């Protein structure tokens, strides 16, 4: 391949990479809890298919010796609209975000709002029990 062709190919790759770094204008993103400083090998990624409204997110971290400490949630409706995602409250009297529940606003009369893919990353932490020595 000629030097000019190599340079053009490299330029095309750089332009494609720059386009890939732009955020999708049809996506909303929400972080709750601790999403930084977690052990980098202790997280779970999964996808849910929902129709919007208040959704319950299963806790995939909690297993023997682990607990959930944070979540990063993304929802898109490309190319139709941008769904809005907000934390759901635990109860109407406690205004505290709940890691297991979010509200997704996407009008049902817009194409794609009845089948949204929600991408979830849950950050986990090891739990250690107190040791009693006699």
mmCIF file with all atom_site columns, C-alpha atoms in Angstrom:
data_model
loop_
_atom_site.group_PDB
_atom_site.id
_atom_site.type_symbol
_atom_site.label_atom_id
_atom_site.label_alt_id
_atom_site.label_comp_id
_atom_site.label_asym_id
_atom_site.label_entity_id
_atom_site.label_seq_id
_atom_site.pdbx_PDB_ins_code
_atom_site.Cartn_x
_atom_site.Cartn_y
_atom_site.Cartn_z
_atom_site.occupancy
_atom_site.B_iso_or_equiv
_atom_site.pdbx_formal_charge
_atom_site.auth_seq_id
_atom_site.auth_comp_id
_atom_site.auth_asym_id
_atom_site.auth_atom_id
_atom_site.pdbx_PDB_model_num
ATOM 1   C CA . UNK A 1 1   ? 0.000   0.000   0.000  1.00 0.00 ? 1   UNK A CA 1
ATOM 2   C CA . UNK A 1 2   ? 1.335   3.417   -0.888 1.00 0.00 ? 2   UNK A CA 1
ATOM 3   C CA . UNK A 1 3   ? 2.254   5.954   1.811  1.00 0.00 ? 3   UNK A CA 1
ATOM 4   C CA . UNK A 1 4   ? -0.624  8.201   0.683  1.00 0.00 ? 4   UNK A CA 1
ATOM 5   C CA . UNK A 1 5   ? -3.135  5.345   0.962  1.00 0.00 ? 5   UNK A CA 1
ATOM 6   C CA . UNK A 1 6   ? -1.792  4.443   4.418  1.00 0.00 ? 6   UNK A CA 1
ATOM 7   C CA . UNK A 1 7   ? -2.146  8.061   5.534  1.00 0.00 ? 7   UNK A CA 1
ATOM 8   C CA . UNK A 1 8   ? -5.722  8.275   4.225  1.00 0.00 ? 8   UNK A CA 1
ATOM 9   C CA . UNK A 1 9   ? -6.621  5.007   5.936  1.00 0.00 ? 9   UNK A CA 1
ATOM 10  C CA . UNK A 1 10  ? -5.144  6.270   9.228  1.00 0.00 ? 10  UNK A CA 1
ATOM 11  C CA . UNK A 1 11  ? -7.062  9.553   8.869  1.00 0.00 ? 11  UNK A CA 1
ATOM 12  C CA . UNK A 1 12  ? -10.318 7.680   8.253  1.00 0.00 ? 12  UNK A CA 1
ATOM 13  C CA . UNK A 1 13  ? -9.699  5.559   11.356 1.00 0.00 ? 13  UNK A CA 1
ATOM 14  C CA . UNK A 1 14  ? -9.075  8.681   13.461 1.00 0.00 ? 14  UNK A CA 1
ATOM 15  C CA . UNK A 1 15  ? -12.281 10.332  12.207 1.00 0.00 ? 15  UNK A CA 1
ATOM 16  C CA . UNK A 1 16  ? -14.270 7.159   12.966 1.00 0.00 ? 16  UNK A CA 1
ATOM 17  C CA . UNK A 1 17  ? -12.773 7.002   16.456 1.00 0.00 ? 17  UNK A CA 1
ATOM 18  C CA . UNK A 1 18  ? -13.624 10.665  17.097 1.00 0.00 ? 18  UNK A CA 1
ATOM 19  C CA . UNK A 1 19  ? -17.235 10.055  16.017 1.00 0.00 ? 19  UNK A CA 1
ATOM 20  C CA . UNK A 1 20  ? -17.435 7.062   18.351 1.00 0.00 ? 20  UNK A CA 1
ATOM 21  C CA . UNK A 1 21  ? -16.475 9.268   21.336 1.00 0.00 ? 21  UNK A CA 1
ATOM 22  C CA . UNK A 1 22  ? -19.429 11.641  20.819 1.00 0.00 ? 22  UNK A CA 1
ATOM 23  C CA . UNK A 1 23  ? -22.283 10.904  23.206 1.00 0.00 ? 23  UNK A CA 1
ATOM 24  C CA . UNK A 1 24  ? -25.430 9.548   21.596 1.00 0.00 ? 24  UNK A CA 1
ATOM 25  C CA . UNK A 1 25  ? -28.034 12.368  21.624 1.00 0.00 ? 25  UNK A CA 1
ATOM 26  C CA . UNK A 1 26  ? -30.795 9.755   22.032 1.00 0.00 ? 26  UNK A CA 1
ATOM 27  C CA . UNK A 1 27  ? -29.444 8.335   25.308 1.00 0.00 ? 27  UNK A CA 1
ATOM 28  C CA . UNK A 1 28  ? -29.798 9.252   28.978 1.00 0.00 ? 28  UNK A CA 1
ATOM 29  C CA . UNK A 1 29  ? -27.316 8.201   31.631 1.00 0.00 ? 29  UNK A CA 1
ATOM 30  C CA . UNK A 1 30  ? -27.603 7.988   35.410 1.00 0.00 ? 30  UNK A CA 1
ATOM 31  C CA . UNK A 1 31  ? -25.095 7.072   38.110 1.00 0.00 ? 31  UNK A CA 1
ATOM 32  C CA . UNK A 1 32  ? -26.165 6.258   41.650 1.00 0.00 ? 32  UNK A CA 1
ATOM 33  C CA . UNK A 1 33  ? -24.125 5.286   44.670 1.00 0.00 ? 33  UNK A CA 1
ATOM 34  C CA . UNK A 1 34  ? -20.387 4.668   44.446 1.00 0.00 ? 34  UNK A CA 1
ATOM 35  C CA . UNK A 1 35  ? -19.224 4.318   40.836 1.00 0.00 ? 35  UNK A CA 1
ATOM 36  C CA . UNK A 1 36  ? -15.567 5.203   41.330 1.00 0.00 ? 36  UNK A CA 1
ATOM 37  C CA . UNK A 1 37  ? -12.984 3.606   43.552 1.00 0.00 ? 37  UNK A CA 1
ATOM 38  C CA . UNK A 1 38  ? -14.581 0.156   43.417 1.00 0.00 ? 38  UNK A CA 1
ATOM 39  C CA . UNK A 1 39  ? -12.421 -2.927  42.791 1.00 0.00 ? 39  UNK A CA 1
ATOM 40  C CA . UNK A 1 40  ? -12.100 -2.928  39.005 1.00 0.00 ? 40  UNK A CA 1
ATOM 41  C CA . UNK A 1 41  ? -12.674 -6.671  38.777 1.00 0.00 ? 41  UNK A CA 1
ATOM 42  C CA . UNK A 1 42  ? -15.878 -6.644  40.840 1.00 0.00 ? 42  UNK A CA 1
ATOM 43  C CA . UNK A 1 43  ? -18.788 -5.449  38.699 1.00 0.00 ? 43  UNK A CA 1
ATOM 44  C CA . UNK A 1 44  ? -21.708 -6.953  36.770 1.00 0.00 ? 44  UNK A CA 1
ATOM 45  C CA . UNK A 1 45  ? -23.049 -5.762  33.394 1.00 0.00 ? 45  UNK A CA 1
ATOM 46  C CA . UNK A 1 46  ? -26.468 -6.719  32.038 1.00 0.00 ? 46  UNK A CA 1
ATOM 47  C CA . UNK A 1 47  ? -29.377 -5.427  29.925 1.00 0.00 ? 47  UNK A CA 1
ATOM 48  C CA . UNK A 1 48  ? -33.098 -5.185  30.632 1.00 0.00 ? 48  UNK A CA 1
ATOM 49  C CA . UNK A 1 49  ? -35.834 -4.660  28.024 1.00 0.00 ? 49  UNK A CA 1
ATOM 50  C CA . UNK A 1 50  ? -38.550 -2.384  29.411 1.00 0.00 ? 50  UNK A CA 1
ATOM 51  C CA . UNK A 1 51  ? -41.396 -0.142  28.292 1.00 0.00 ? 51  UNK A CA 1
ATOM 52  C CA . UNK A 1 52  ? -40.600 2.789   30.571 1.00 0.00 ? 52  UNK A CA 1
ATOM 53  C CA . UNK A 1 53  ? -42.208 3.843   33.828 1.00 0.00 ? 53  UNK A CA 1
ATOM 54  C CA . UNK A 1 54  ? -40.798 2.823   37.185 1.00 0.00 ? 54  UNK A CA 1
ATOM 55  C CA . UNK A 1 55  ? -38.630 -0.251  36.810 1.00 0.00 ? 55  UNK A CA 1
ATOM 56  C CA . UNK A 1 56  ? -37.068 -2.490  39.405 1.00 0.00 ? 56  UNK A CA 1
ATOM 57  C CA . UNK A 1 57  ? -33.456 -3.429  38.751 1.00 0.00 ? 57  UNK A CA 1
ATOM 58  C CA . UNK A 1 58  ? -32.403 -6.803  40.117 1.00 0.00 ? 58  UNK A CA 1
ATOM 59  C CA . UNK A 1 59  ? -29.373 -6.811  42.402 1.00 0.00 ? 59  UNK A CA 1
ATOM 60  C CA . UNK A 1 60  ? -26.848 -9.009  40.601 1.00 0.00 ? 60  UNK A CA 1
ATOM 61  C CA . UNK A 1 61  ? -23.995 -8.126  42.994 1.00 0.00 ? 61  UNK A CA 1
ATOM 62  C CA . UNK A 1 62  ? -25.322 -9.593  46.188 1.00 0.00 ? 62  UNK A CA 1
ATOM 63  C CA . UNK A 1 63  ? -23.971 -13.063 46.564 1.00 0.00 ? 63  UNK A CA 1
ATOM 64  C CA . UNK A 1 64  ? -21.953 -14.585 49.363 1.00 0.00 ? 64  UNK A CA 1
ATOM 65  C CA . UNK A 1 65  ? -19.392 -11.977 50.427 1.00 0.00 ? 65  UNK A CA 1
ATOM 66  C CA . UNK A 1 66  ? -20.573 -9.188  48.077 1.00 0.00 ? 66  UNK A CA 1
ATOM 67  C CA . UNK A 1 67  ? -22.937 -6.225  48.153 1.00 0.00 ? 67  UNK A CA 1
ATOM 68  C CA . UNK A 1 68  ? -23.968 -3.582  45.635 1.00 0.00 ? 68  UNK A CA 1
ATOM 69  C CA . UNK A 1 69  ? -22.432 -0.145  46.166 1.00 0.00 ? 69  UNK A CA 1
ATOM 70  C CA . UNK A 1 70  ? -23.364 1.687   42.951 1.00 0.00 ? 70  UNK A CA 1
ATOM 71  C CA . UNK A 1 71  ? -24.970 1.571   39.517 1.00 0.00 ? 71  UNK A CA 1
ATOM 72  C CA . UNK A 1 72  ? -24.459 3.189   36.133 1.00 0.00 ? 72  UNK A CA 1
ATOM 73  C CA . UNK A 1 73  ? -27.584 3.043   33.970 1.00 0.00 ? 73  UNK A CA 1
ATOM 74  C CA . UNK A 1 74  ? -28.011 3.986   30.323 1.00 0.00 ? 74  UNK A CA 1
ATOM 75  C CA . UNK A 1 75  ? -31.194 3.985   28.226 1.00 0.00 ? 75  UNK A CA 1
ATOM 76  C CA . UNK A 1 76  ? -31.478 4.899   24.528 1.00 0.00 ? 76  UNK A CA 1
ATOM 77  C CA . UNK A 1 77  ? -34.232 5.216   21.927 1.00 0.00 ? 77  UNK A CA 1
ATOM 78  C CA . UNK A 1 78  ? -32.156 5.780   18.794 1.00 0.00 ? 78  UNK A CA 1
ATOM 79  C CA . UNK A 1 79  ? -33.208 7.468   16.458 1.00 0.00 ? 79  UNK A CA 1
ATOM 80  C CA . UNK A 1 80  ? -36.648 8.353   17.832 1.00 0.00 ? 80  UNK A CA 1
ATOM 81  C CA . UNK A 1 81  ? -36.313 10.244  21.123 1.00 0.00 ? 81  UNK A CA 1
ATOM 82  C CA . UNK A 1 82  ? -34.255 10.679  24.284 1.00 0.00 ? 82  UNK A CA 1
ATOM 83  C CA . UNK A 1 83  ? -35.856 8.917   27.260 1.00 0.00 ? 83  UNK A CA 1
ATOM 84  C CA . UNK A 1 84  ? -35.357 10.643  30.606 1.00 0.00 ? 84  UNK A CA 1
ATOM 85  C CA . UNK A 1 85  ? -34.097 8.518   33.494 1.00 0.00 ? 85  UNK A CA 1
ATOM 86  C CA . UNK A 1 86  ? -34.309 9.577   37.141 1.00 0.00 ? 86  UNK A CA 1
ATOM 87  C CA . UNK A 1 87  ? -33.869 7.795   40.470 1.00 0.00 ? 87  UNK A CA 1
ATOM 88  C CA . UNK A 1 88  ? -37.088 6.452   41.955 1.00 0.00 ? 88  UNK A CA 1
ATOM 89  C CA . UNK A 1 89  ? -37.738 7.271   45.581 1.00 0.00 ? 89  UNK A CA 1
ATOM 90  C CA . UNK A 1 90  ? -37.952 4.526   48.209 1.00 0.00 ? 90  UNK A CA 1
ATOM 91  C CA . UNK A 1 91  ? -41.302 5.727   49.557 1.00 0.00 ? 91  UNK A CA 1
ATOM 92  C CA . UNK A 1 92  ? -43.335 8.854   49.251 1.00 0.00 ? 92  UNK A CA 1
ATOM 93  C CA . UNK A 1 93  ? -42.098 9.899   52.720 1.00 0.00 ? 93  UNK A CA 1
ATOM 94  C CA . UNK A 1 94  ? -38.375 9.179   52.288 1.00 0.00 ? 94  UNK A CA 1
ATOM 95  C CA . UNK A 1 95  ? -36.767 11.265  49.559 1.00 0.00 ? 95  UNK A CA 1
ATOM 96  C CA . UNK A 1 96  ? -33.760 9.021   49.224 1.00 0.00 ? 96  UNK A CA 1
ATOM 97  C CA . UNK A 1 97  ? -32.701 7.347   45.941 1.00 0.00 ? 97  UNK A CA 1
ATOM 98  C CA . UNK A 1 98  ? -33.067 3.591   45.822 1.00 0.00 ? 98  UNK A CA 1
ATOM 99  C CA . UNK A 1 99  ? -30.349 1.661   43.961 1.00 0.00 ? 99  UNK A CA 1
ATOM 100 C CA . UNK A 1 100 ? -32.917 -0.933  42.890 1.00 0.00 ? 100 UNK A CA 1
ATOM 101 C CA . UNK A 1 101 ? -35.413 1.354   41.182 1.00 0.00 ? 101 UNK A CA 1
ATOM 102 C CA . UNK A 1 102 ? -35.436 4.065   38.478 1.00 0.00 ? 102 UNK A CA 1
ATOM 103 C CA . UNK A 1 103 ? -38.100 5.927   36.544 1.00 0.00 ? 103 UNK A CA 1
ATOM 104 C CA . UNK A 1 104 ? -37.849 6.121   32.749 1.00 0.00 ? 104 UNK A CA 1
ATOM 105 C CA . UNK A 1 105 ? -40.003 8.704   30.996 1.00 0.00 ? 105 UNK A CA 1
ATOM 106 C CA . UNK A 1 106 ? -40.620 7.877   27.334 1.00 0.00 ? 106 UNK A CA 1
ATOM 107 C CA . UNK A 1 107 ? -44.079 8.637   25.860 1.00 0.00 ? 107 UNK A CA 1
ATOM 108 C CA . UNK A 1 108 ? -45.828 5.518   24.556 1.00 0.00 ? 108 UNK A CA 1
ATOM 109 C CA . UNK A 1 109 ? -46.859 7.299   21.337 1.00 0.00 ? 109 UNK A CA 1
ATOM 110 C CA . UNK A 1 110 ? -43.192 7.592   20.239 1.00 0.00 ? 110 UNK A CA 1
ATOM 111 C CA . UNK A 1 111 ? -41.738 4.682   18.270 1.00 0.00 ? 111 UNK A CA 1
ATOM 112 C CA . UNK A 1 112 ? -39.401 2.513   20.308 1.00 0.00 ? 112 UNK A CA 1
ATOM 113 C CA . UNK A 1 113 ? -40.633 3.593   23.758 1.00 0.00 ? 113 UNK A CA 1
ATOM 114 C CA . UNK A 1 114 ? -42.400 0.264   24.240 1.00 0.00 ? 114 UNK A CA 1
ATOM 115 C CA . UNK A 1 115 ? -39.128 -1.701  23.933 1.00 0.00 ? 115 UNK A CA 1
ATOM 116 C CA . UNK A 1 116 ? -36.237 0.193   25.501 1.00 0.00 ? 116 UNK A CA 1
ATOM 117 C CA . UNK A 1 117 ? -32.936 -1.535  26.187 1.00 0.00 ? 117 UNK A CA 1
ATOM 118 C CA . UNK A 1 118 ? -31.558 -0.455  29.558 1.00 0.00 ? 118 UNK A CA 1
ATOM 119 C CA . UNK A 1 119 ? -27.844 -1.147  30.015 1.00 0.00 ? 119 UNK A CA 1
ATOM 120 C CA . UNK A 1 120 ? -26.817 -1.527  33.639 1.00 0.00 ? 120 UNK A CA 1
ATOM 121 C CA . UNK A 1 121 ? -23.436 -1.805  35.319 1.00 0.00 ? 121 UNK A CA 1
ATOM 122 C CA . UNK A 1 122 ? -23.584 -2.653  39.002 1.00 0.00 ? 122 UNK A CA 1
ATOM 123 C CA . UNK A 1 123 ? -20.494 -2.014  41.102 1.00 0.00 ? 123 UNK A CA 1
ATOM 124 C CA . UNK A 1 124 ? -19.873 -4.496  43.896 1.00 0.00 ? 124 UNK A CA 1
ATOM 125 C CA . UNK A 1 125 ? -17.813 -4.531  47.056 1.00 0.00 ? 125 UNK A CA 1
ATOM 126 C CA . UNK A 1 126 ? -16.567 -7.367  49.213 1.00 0.00 ? 126 UNK A CA 1
ATOM 127 C CA . UNK A 1 127 ? -18.201 -7.607  52.623 1.00 0.00 ? 127 UNK A CA 1
ATOM 128 C CA . UNK A 1 128 ? -16.142 -8.773  55.548 1.00 0.00 ? 128 UNK A CA 1
ATOM 129 C CA . UNK A 1 129 ? -17.702 -10.002 58.745 1.00 0.00 ? 129 UNK A CA 1
ATOM 130 C CA . UNK A 1 130 ? -16.534 -8.975  62.180 1.00 0.00 ? 130 UNK A CA 1
ATOM 131 C CA . UNK A 1 131 ? -14.349 -11.644 63.723 1.00 0.00 ? 131 UNK A CA 1
ATOM 132 C CA . UNK A 1 132 ? -14.699 -12.441 67.383 1.00 0.00 ? 132 UNK A CA 1
ATOM 133 C CA . UNK A 1 133 ? -11.627 -14.016 68.900 1.00 0.00 ? 133 UNK A CA 1
ATOM 134 C CA . UNK A 1 134 ? -11.910 -15.786 72.245 1.00 0.00 ? 134 UNK A CA 1
#
